[in-house]
XYZ file of C-alpha atoms in Angstrom:
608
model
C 101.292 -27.046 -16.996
C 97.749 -28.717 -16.891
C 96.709 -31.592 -19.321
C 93.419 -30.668 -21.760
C 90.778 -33.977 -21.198
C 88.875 -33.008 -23.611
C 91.137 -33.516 -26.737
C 93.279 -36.490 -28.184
C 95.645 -35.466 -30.870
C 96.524 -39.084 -32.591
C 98.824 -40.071 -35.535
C 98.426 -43.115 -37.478
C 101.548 -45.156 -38.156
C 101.922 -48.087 -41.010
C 103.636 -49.850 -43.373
C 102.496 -49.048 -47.130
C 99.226 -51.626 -47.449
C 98.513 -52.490 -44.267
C 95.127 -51.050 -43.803
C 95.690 -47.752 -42.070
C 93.153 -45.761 -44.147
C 90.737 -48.392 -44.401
C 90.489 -48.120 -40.694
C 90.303 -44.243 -40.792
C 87.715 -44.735 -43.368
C 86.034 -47.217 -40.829
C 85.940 -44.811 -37.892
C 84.230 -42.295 -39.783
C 81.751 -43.977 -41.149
C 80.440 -45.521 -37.866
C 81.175 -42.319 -35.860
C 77.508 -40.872 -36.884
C 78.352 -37.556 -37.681
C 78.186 -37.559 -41.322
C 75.965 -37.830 -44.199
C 76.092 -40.489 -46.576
C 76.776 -38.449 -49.525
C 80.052 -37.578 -48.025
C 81.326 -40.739 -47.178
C 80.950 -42.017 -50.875
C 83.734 -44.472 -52.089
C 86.340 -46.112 -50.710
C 89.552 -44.634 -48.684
C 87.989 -41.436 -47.935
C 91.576 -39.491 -47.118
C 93.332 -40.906 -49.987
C 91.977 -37.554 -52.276
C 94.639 -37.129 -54.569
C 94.517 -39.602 -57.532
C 97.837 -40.955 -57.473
C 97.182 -42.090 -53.871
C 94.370 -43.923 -55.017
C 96.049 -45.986 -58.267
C 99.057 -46.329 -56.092
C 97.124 -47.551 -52.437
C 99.594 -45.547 -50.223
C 99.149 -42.124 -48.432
C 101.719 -39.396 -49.878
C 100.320 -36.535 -47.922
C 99.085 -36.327 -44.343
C 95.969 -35.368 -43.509
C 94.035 -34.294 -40.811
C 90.492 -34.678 -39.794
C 88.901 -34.532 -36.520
C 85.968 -36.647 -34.921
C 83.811 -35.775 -32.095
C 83.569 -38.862 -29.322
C 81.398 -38.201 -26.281
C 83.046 -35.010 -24.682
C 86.502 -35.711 -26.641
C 87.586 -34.209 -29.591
C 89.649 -37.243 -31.586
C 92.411 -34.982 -34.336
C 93.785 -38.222 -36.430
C 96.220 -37.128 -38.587
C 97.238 -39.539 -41.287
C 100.509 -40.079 -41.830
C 102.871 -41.994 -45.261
C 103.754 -45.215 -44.950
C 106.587 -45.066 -46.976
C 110.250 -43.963 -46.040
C 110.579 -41.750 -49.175
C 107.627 -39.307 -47.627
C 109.744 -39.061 -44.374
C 109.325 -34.844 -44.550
C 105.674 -35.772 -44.089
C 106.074 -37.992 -41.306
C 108.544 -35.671 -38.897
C 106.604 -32.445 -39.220
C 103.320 -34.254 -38.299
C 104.698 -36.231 -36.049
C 105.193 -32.953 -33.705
C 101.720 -33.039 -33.503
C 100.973 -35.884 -32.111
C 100.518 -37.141 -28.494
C 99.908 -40.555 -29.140
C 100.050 -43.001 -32.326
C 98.257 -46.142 -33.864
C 100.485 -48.237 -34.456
C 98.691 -50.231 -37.054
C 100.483 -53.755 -37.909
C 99.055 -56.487 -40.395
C 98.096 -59.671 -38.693
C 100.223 -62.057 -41.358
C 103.063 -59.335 -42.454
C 103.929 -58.161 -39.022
C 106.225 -55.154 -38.342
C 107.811 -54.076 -41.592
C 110.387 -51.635 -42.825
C 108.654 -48.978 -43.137
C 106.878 -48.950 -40.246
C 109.842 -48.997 -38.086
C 110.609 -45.556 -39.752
C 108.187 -44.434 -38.503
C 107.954 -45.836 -35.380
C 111.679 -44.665 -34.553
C 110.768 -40.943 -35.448
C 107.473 -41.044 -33.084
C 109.811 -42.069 -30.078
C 112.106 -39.783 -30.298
C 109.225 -37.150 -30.489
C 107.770 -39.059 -27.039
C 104.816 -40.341 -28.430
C 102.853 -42.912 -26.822
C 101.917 -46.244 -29.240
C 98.406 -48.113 -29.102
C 99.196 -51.701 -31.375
C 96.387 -52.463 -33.788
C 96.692 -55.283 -34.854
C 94.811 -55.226 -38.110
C 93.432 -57.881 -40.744
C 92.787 -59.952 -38.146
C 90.480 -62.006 -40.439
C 92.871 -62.680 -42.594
C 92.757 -66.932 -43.068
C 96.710 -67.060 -42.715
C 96.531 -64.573 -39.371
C 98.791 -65.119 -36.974
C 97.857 -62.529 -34.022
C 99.721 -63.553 -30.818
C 103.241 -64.057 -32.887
C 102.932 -60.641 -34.489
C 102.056 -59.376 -31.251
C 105.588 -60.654 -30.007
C 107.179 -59.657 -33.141
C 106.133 -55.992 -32.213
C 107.319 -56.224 -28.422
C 110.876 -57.010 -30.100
C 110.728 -54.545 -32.848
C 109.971 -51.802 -29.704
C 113.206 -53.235 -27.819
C 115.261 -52.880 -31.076
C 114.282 -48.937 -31.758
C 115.321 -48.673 -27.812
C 111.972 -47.622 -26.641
C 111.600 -46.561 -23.276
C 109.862 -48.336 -20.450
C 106.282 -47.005 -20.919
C 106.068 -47.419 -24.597
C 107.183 -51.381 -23.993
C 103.754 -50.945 -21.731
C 102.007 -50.390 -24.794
C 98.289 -51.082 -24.724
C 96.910 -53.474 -27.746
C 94.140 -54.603 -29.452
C 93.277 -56.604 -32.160
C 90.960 -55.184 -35.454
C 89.653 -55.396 -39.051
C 89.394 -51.991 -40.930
C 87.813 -53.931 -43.833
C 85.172 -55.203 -41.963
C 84.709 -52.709 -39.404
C 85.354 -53.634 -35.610
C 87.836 -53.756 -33.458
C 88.347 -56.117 -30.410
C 90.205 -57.012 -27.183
C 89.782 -60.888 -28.252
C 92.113 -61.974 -31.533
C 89.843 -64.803 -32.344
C 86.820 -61.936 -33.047
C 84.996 -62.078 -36.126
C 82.443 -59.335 -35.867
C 81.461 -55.957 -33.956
C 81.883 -52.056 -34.284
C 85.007 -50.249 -33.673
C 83.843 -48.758 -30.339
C 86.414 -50.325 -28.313
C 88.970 -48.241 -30.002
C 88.120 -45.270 -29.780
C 87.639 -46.018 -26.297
C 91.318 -47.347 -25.589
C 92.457 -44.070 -27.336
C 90.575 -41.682 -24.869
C 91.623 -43.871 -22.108
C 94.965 -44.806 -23.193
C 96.239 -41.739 -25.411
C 96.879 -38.636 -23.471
C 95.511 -35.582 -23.391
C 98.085 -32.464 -24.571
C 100.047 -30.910 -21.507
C 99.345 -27.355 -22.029
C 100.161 -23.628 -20.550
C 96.987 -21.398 -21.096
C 98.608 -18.673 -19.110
C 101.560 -18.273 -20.998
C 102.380 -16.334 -24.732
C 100.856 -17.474 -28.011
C 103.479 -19.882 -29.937
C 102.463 -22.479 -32.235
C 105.236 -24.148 -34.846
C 104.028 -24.402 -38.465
C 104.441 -27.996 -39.379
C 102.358 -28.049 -42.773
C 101.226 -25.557 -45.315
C 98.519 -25.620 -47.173
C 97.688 -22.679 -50.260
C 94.237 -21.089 -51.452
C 94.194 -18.593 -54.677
C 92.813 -16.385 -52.416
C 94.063 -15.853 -49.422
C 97.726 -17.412 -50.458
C 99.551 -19.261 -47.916
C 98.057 -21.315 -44.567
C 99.741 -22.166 -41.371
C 98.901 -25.536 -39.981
C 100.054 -26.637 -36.641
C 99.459 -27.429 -33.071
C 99.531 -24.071 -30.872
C 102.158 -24.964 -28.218
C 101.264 -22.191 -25.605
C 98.793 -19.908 -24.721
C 95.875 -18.486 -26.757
C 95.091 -17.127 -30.058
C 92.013 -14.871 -31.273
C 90.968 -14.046 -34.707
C 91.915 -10.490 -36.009
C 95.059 -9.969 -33.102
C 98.480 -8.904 -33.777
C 100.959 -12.001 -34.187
C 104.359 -12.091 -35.221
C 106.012 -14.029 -37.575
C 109.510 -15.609 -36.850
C 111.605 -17.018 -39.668
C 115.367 -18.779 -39.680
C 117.862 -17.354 -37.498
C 114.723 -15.232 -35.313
C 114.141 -12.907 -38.506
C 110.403 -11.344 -36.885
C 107.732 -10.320 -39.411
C 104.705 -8.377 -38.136
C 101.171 -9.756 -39.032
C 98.061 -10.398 -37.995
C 95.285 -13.308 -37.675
C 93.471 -12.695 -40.657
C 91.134 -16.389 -40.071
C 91.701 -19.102 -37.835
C 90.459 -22.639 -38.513
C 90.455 -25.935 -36.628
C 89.866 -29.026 -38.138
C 85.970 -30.408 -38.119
C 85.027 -34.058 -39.445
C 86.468 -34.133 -42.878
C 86.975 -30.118 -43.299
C 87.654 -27.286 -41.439
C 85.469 -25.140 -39.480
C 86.037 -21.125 -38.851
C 86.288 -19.965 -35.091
C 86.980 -16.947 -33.256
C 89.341 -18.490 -30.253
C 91.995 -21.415 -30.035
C 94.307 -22.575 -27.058
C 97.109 -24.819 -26.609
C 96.951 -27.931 -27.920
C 94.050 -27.543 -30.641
C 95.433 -28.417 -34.240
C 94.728 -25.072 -36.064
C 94.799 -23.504 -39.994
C 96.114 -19.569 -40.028
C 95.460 -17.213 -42.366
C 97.433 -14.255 -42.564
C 101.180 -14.811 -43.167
C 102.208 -14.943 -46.859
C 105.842 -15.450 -46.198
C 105.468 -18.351 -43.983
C 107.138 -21.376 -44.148
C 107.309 -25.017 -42.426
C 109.342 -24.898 -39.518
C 108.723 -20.909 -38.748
C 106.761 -20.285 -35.633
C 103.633 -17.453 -35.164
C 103.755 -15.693 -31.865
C 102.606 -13.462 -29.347
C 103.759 -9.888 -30.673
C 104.378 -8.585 -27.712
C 106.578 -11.489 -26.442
C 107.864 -13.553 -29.002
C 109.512 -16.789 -28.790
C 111.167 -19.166 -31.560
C 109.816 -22.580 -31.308
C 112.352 -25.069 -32.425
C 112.708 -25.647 -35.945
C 111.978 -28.740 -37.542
C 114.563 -30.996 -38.490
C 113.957 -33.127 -41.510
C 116.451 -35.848 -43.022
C 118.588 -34.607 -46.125
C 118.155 -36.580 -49.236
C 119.541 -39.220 -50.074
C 118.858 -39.419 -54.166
C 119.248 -36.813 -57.206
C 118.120 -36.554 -60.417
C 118.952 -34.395 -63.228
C 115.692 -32.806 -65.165
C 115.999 -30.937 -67.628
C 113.583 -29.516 -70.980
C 112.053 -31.798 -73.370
C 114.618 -31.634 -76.707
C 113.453 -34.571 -77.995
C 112.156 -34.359 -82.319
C 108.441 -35.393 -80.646
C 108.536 -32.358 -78.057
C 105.295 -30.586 -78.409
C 102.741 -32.387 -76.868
C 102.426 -31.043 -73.479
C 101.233 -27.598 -72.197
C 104.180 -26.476 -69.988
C 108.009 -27.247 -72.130
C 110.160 -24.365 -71.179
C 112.360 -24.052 -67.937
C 110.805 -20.811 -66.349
C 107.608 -23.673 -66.401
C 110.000 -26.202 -65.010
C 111.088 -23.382 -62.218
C 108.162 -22.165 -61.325
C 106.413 -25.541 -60.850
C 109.714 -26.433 -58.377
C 108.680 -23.020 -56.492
C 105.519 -23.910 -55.980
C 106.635 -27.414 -54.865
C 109.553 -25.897 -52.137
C 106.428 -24.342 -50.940
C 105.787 -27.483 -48.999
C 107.687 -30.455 -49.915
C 110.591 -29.919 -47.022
C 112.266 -32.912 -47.963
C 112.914 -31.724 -51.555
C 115.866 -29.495 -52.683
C 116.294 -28.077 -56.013
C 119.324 -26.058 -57.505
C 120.142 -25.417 -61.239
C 123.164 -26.996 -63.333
C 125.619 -25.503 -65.198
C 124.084 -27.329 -68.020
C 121.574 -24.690 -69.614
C 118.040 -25.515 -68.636
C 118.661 -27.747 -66.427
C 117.927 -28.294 -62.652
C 119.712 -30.760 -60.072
C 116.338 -31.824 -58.033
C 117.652 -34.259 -54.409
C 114.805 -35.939 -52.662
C 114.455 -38.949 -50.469
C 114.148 -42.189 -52.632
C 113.219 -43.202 -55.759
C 109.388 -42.693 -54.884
C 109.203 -39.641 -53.515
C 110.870 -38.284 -56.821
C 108.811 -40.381 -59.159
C 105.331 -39.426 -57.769
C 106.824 -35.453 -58.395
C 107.113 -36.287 -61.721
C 104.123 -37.865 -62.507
C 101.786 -35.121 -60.805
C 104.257 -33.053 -63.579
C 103.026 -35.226 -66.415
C 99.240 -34.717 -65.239
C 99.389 -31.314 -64.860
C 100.536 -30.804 -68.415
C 104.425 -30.875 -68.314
C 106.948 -32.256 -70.891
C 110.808 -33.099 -69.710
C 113.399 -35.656 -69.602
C 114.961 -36.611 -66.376
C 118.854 -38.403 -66.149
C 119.528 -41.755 -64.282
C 118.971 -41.498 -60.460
C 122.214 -40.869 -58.195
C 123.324 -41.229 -54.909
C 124.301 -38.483 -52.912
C 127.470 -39.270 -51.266
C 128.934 -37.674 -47.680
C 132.244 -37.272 -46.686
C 132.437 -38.279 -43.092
C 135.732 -37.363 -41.109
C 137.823 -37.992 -44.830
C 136.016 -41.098 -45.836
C 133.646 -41.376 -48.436
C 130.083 -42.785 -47.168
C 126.551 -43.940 -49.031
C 123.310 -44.194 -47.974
C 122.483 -47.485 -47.009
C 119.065 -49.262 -46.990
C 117.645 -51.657 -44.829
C 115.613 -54.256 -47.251
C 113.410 -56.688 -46.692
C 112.126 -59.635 -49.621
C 109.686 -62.358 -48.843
C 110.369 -65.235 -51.181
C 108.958 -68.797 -51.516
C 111.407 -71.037 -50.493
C 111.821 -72.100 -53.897
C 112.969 -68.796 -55.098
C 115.311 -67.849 -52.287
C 118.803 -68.783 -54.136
C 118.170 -65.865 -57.168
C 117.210 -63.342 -54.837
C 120.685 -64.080 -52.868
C 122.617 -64.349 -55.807
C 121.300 -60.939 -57.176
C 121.183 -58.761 -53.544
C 124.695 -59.881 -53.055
C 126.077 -59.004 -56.211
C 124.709 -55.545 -55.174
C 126.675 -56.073 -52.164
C 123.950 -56.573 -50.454
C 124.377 -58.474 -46.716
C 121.727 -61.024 -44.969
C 121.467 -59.502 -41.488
C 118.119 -62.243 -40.992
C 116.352 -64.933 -42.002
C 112.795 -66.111 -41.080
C 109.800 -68.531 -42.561
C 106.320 -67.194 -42.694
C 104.382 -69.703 -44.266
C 105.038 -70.770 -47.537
C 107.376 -67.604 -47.377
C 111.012 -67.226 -46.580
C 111.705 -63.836 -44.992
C 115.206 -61.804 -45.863
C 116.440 -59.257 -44.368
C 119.363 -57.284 -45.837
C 121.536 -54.231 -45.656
C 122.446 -52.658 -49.062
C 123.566 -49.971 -50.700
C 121.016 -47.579 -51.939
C 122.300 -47.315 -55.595
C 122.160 -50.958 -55.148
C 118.508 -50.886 -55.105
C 117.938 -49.121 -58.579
C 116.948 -51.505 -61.120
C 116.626 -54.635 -58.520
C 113.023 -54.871 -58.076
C 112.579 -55.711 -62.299
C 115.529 -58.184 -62.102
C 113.629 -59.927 -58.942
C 110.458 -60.308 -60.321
C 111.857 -61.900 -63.019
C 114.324 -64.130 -61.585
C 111.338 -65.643 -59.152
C 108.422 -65.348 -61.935
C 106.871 -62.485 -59.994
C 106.773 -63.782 -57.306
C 109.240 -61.490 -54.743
C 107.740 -58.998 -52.365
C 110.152 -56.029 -51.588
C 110.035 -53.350 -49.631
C 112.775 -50.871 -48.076
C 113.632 -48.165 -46.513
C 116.649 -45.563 -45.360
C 118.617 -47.101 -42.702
C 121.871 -44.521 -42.352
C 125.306 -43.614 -43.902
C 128.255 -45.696 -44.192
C 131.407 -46.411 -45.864
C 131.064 -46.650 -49.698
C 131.710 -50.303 -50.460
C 132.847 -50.566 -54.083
C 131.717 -50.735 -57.544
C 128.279 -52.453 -58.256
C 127.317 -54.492 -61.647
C 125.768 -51.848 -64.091
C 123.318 -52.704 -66.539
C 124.239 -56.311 -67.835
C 122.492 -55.327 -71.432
C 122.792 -52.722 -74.392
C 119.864 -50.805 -76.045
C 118.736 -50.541 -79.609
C 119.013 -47.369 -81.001
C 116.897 -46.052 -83.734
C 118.944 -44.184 -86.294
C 115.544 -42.890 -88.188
C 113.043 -40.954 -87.413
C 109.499 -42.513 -88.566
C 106.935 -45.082 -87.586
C 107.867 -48.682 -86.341
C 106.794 -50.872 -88.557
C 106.035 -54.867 -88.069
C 108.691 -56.172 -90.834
C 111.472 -54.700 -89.337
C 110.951 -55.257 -85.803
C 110.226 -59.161 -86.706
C 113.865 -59.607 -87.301
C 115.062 -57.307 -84.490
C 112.698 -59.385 -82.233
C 114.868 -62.082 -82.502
C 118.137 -59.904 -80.901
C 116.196 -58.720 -78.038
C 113.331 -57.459 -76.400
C 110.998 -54.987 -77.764
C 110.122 -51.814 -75.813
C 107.799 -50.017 -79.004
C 105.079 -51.756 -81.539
C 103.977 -51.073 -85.353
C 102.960 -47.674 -85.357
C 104.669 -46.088 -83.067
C 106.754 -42.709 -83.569
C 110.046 -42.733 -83.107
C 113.294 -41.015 -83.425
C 116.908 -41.109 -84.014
C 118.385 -41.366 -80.574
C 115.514 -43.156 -79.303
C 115.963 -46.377 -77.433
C 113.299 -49.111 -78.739
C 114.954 -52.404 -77.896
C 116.943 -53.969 -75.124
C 119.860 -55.937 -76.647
C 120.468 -59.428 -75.815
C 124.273 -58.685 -75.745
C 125.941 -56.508 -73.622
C 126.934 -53.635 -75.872
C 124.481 -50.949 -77.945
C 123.407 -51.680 -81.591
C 121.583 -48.652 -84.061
C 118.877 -50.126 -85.765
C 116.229 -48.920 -88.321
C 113.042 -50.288 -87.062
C 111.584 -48.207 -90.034
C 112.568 -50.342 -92.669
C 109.701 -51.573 -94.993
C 110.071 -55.322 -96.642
C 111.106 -54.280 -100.787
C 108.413 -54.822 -103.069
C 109.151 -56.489 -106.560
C 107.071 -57.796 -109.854
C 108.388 -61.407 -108.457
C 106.256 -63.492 -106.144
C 108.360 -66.708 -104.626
C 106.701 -69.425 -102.851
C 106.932 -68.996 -99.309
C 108.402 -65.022 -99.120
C 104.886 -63.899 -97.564
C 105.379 -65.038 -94.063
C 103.018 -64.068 -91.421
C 104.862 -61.591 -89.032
C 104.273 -62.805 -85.234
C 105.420 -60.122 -83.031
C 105.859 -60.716 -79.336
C 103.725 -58.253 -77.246
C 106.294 -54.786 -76.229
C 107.883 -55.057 -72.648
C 105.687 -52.202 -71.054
C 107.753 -49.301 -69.691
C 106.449 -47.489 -67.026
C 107.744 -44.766 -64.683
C 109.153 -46.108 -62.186
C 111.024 -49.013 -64.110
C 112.447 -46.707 -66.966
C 113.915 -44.431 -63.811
C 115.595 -47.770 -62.642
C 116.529 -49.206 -66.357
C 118.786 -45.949 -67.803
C 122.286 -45.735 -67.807
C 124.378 -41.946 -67.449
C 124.405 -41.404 -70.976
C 120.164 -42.016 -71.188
C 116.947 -39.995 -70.327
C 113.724 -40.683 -69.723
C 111.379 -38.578 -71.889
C 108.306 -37.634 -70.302
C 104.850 -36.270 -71.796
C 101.223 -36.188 -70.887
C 100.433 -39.334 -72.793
C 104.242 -41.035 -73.162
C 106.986 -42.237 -71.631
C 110.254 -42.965 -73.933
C 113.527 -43.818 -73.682
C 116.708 -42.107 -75.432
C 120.281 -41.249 -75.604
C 121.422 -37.820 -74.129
C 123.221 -37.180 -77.604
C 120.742 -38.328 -80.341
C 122.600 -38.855 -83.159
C 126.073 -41.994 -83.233
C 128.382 -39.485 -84.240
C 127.632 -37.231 -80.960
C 127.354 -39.972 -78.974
C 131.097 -41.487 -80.119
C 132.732 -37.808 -78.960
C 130.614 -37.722 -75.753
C 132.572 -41.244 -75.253
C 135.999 -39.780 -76.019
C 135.547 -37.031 -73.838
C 134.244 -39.030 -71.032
C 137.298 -40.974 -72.087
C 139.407 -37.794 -71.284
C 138.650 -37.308 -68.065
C 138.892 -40.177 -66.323
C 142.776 -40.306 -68.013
């Protein structure tokens, strides 16, 4: 085994926000080998749209920059727990990682996710400490903060050796002295050829490279990307294909690829450790490996973390279906197919409720950006209130628990523990950061739904929370549901200002004059714990009388905006969330009172 000098293959690890493709976007722009016109814009790798409006990376990418002799392959990697099927596939192509920390924020959860899957892969970790202009910066205690983090994930000896230096993706440099305030971002790039390295290779030995991501063209279907483990590969030879349980496909090398600047570049020859795009194996999937025909050898499969989260979706039945392009459920299937095509960390099976599909995923997020690339794309459905998947472990019943972190003003800290322990959430640590009080808490993960609304507005807004998966254990009880009941329209019509002026007054408002709605349709949150069916249709009656003082001006309160991600957290099990291109409502599974009543007595039934 030899070690190639003249390549660095280098994942980027962060927590959502922290800068990570700001300073990818940096390092291209002063590496010199592109043309203005293609560096146009902000966050350069954040293509897809949601990405952008959102300000976290969902997919990884790759892209590769020449420095001196050495070849730099970044890949980028998600910040956030609920893309952790992204993270361990490219992870396994990686020698070494940024590990990219904000000067104020310090380590946070999601970084440790990552960090934790990079060493158990063996990867060795360059700290950047980024934002270093930042006025509130505090450089040399993050620095420590990141030495105990390391000891906490138990990593070994030589990544508690790990090299650091301090940076500003924003701004453009990167330094060896915290207290910099200007430069280039020469110096790392230089600590990565020095300090990452190089891929430990056998040239001598059979093709084998593991397929970690997928990519599709109309044309040529299916592409292979990974990192070719041993031995080299040539465009046009004879390869084999091995799937689950060492089920060989012949094939060939129809085009072979390796990743150039900000595309990809066609070439006729790759070796061991070069990051590579195949062409040529329809059938292929992540974690299959492409061989040598004449010796073939299974690489190990990847292993990526089940879900923790489910969601029932199901066809649009709603009296406003219509609007979208795709409404069926052979649409509904075969957009899931071509999402199974890549999304590892996503399982989908159907229901015995007709036109229906049980789809499990990772969190909350990873589900609701799904759904809204569904909505863009055309779709109409209605999804059910997000579940826990539950595990029984040697006859006991366990949940996933998350490890959650809130940073308060000191002001605000009593709500937040009043509200995360009702959840039975538990304080595992407590720190100050400014003006901020830090929390640290394990809590259930069906805990979590619906908590991030209720914290902003116990601490006017003022909460920042952020999670991620921490394991399984023992399920710990019952948690508060919903402490409010809906309105229910019982007519189907527009809204209209005279009615909802007196419902205003019993609640909050989720729909305004004009809008359509529908019997079944939730358009109110109830100030009192149980549901109420209203008829915010109802027009003021007109007589030949005229009284002094009927004609009151009708002040309505501005509609509590529902978007997403809060109506997935606000539903109960008996409520949907109806999704179109242009809308997002809220309603009853049984639309009219009188099904709703027998869905109760039934429910009624089986739990006697």
């Amino acid at each position: 085994m030899t070690r190639r000098e003249d390549i660095r293959n280098v994942a980027i690890i962060a927590h959502v926000d922290h800068g990570k493709t700001t300073l990818v976007d940096a390092m291209l722009r002063q590496s010199g080998q592109f043309r203005a016109s293609q560096l146009v814009g902000e966050c350069i790798l954040d293509s897809n749209d949601q990405e952008r409006e959102r300000g976290i990376t969902i997919l990884a990418k790759n892209i590769a920059i020449a420095y001196g002799d050495t070849k730099i392959n970044i890949i980028d990697t998600p910040g956030h727990a609920d893309f952790g099927g992204e993270v361990e596939r490219t992870l396994q192509m990686a020698d070494g990682a940024l590990v990219l920390v904000d000067s104020f924020e310090g380590p946070m959860p999601q970084t440790k996710f990552v960090l934790r899957k990079a060493f158990e892969n063996k990867i060795r970790p360059i700290v950047v400490i980024n934002k270093i202009d930042r006025p509130d910066a505090r450089p040399d205690e993050v620095l420590n903060e990141i030495f105990d983090t390391f000891v906490e994930l138990d990593a070994d000896e030589d990544a508690l050796e790990f090299s650091y230096i301090f940076a500003s993706g924003r701004s453009g440099f990167a330094s060896h002295d915290p207290k910099a305030t200007s430069g280039d971002i020469r110096p790392l790039l230089d600590l990565i050829v020095e300090k990452v390295p190089g891929p430990e290779v056998d040239m001598d030995a059979p093709f084998s490279m593991l397929c970690t991501t997928l990519d599709f063209s109309e044309y040529v279907g299916r592409i292979a990307i990974g990192r070719i483990s041993t031995g080299r590969v040539k465009k046009g030879q004879k390869a084999a294909l091995i799937k689950a349980e060492n089920a060989l496909t012949s094939g060939s090398i129809d085009n072979l690829l390796v990743f150039d600047k900000l595309g990809r570049t066609e070439v006729k020859e790759a070796g061991a450790g070069d990051l590579v795009a195949i062409v040529g194996f329809g059938g292929v999937e992540i974690g299959d490996t492409i061989a040598c025909a004449e010796t073939p050898i299974a690489l190990p499969r990847i292993e990526v973390g089940e879900p923790t989260l489910s969601m029932l979706f199901t066809i649009n039945d709603s009296p406003l279906t219509g609007e979208g392009e795709y409404l069926t459920s052979r649409h509904l299937k075969e957009r899931f197919d071509r999402e199974l095509r890549s999304n590892v960390a996503l399982r989908v099976e159907p229901t015995e409720q007709r036109d229906s599909f049980m789809v499990s995923g990772r969190g909350l997020l990873h589900l609701s950006v799904l759904i809204e690339s569904m909505r863009r794309e055309g779709y109409e459905l209605a999804v059910g209130k997000p579940e826990v998947i539950m595990r029984n472990i040697n006859g006991i019943e366990h949940e996933p628990y998350e490890y959650l972190v809130v940073d308060v003003p000191h002001g605000q800290m009593g709500p937040v523990m009043e509200l995360v322990g009702a959840r039975r959430g538990e304080l595992s640590k407590m720190d100050v950061k400014g003006a901020y009080a830090h929390l640290e808490f394990m809590i259930p993960a069906r805990g979590l739904l619906g908590l991030r609304t209720r914290l902003l507005s116990a601490t006017q807004g003022e909460a920042i929370m952020h999670h991620n998966f921490h394991g399984y254990q023992p399920f710990r009880g019952d948690i508060p549901r919903r402490a409010n009941g809906v309105m229910v329209s019982m007519v189907r019509g527009q809204a209209v200002a005279f009615a909802l002026d007196s419902l205003q007054e019993r609640g909050t408002m989720f729909v305004q004059p004009g809008d359509e709605v529908y019997q079944g349709m939730i358009i109110a949150e109830n100030a009192r714990g149980d549901d109420m069916v209203v008829n915010p249709c109802k027009e003021k009656k007109l007589t030949n009388m005229r009284a002094s003082g009927s004609d009151k001006n009708v002040l309505l309160k501005p509609p509590r905006m529902i978007t997403l991600e809060i109506a997935l957290e606000y539903i109960e099990s008996d409520e949907l969330v109806e999704i179109t291109p242009s809308k997002i409502r809220l309603r009853k599974k049984e639309l009219t009172e009188e099904g709703r009543k027998r869905a109760e007595r039934g429910s009624k039934k089986v739990g006697v």
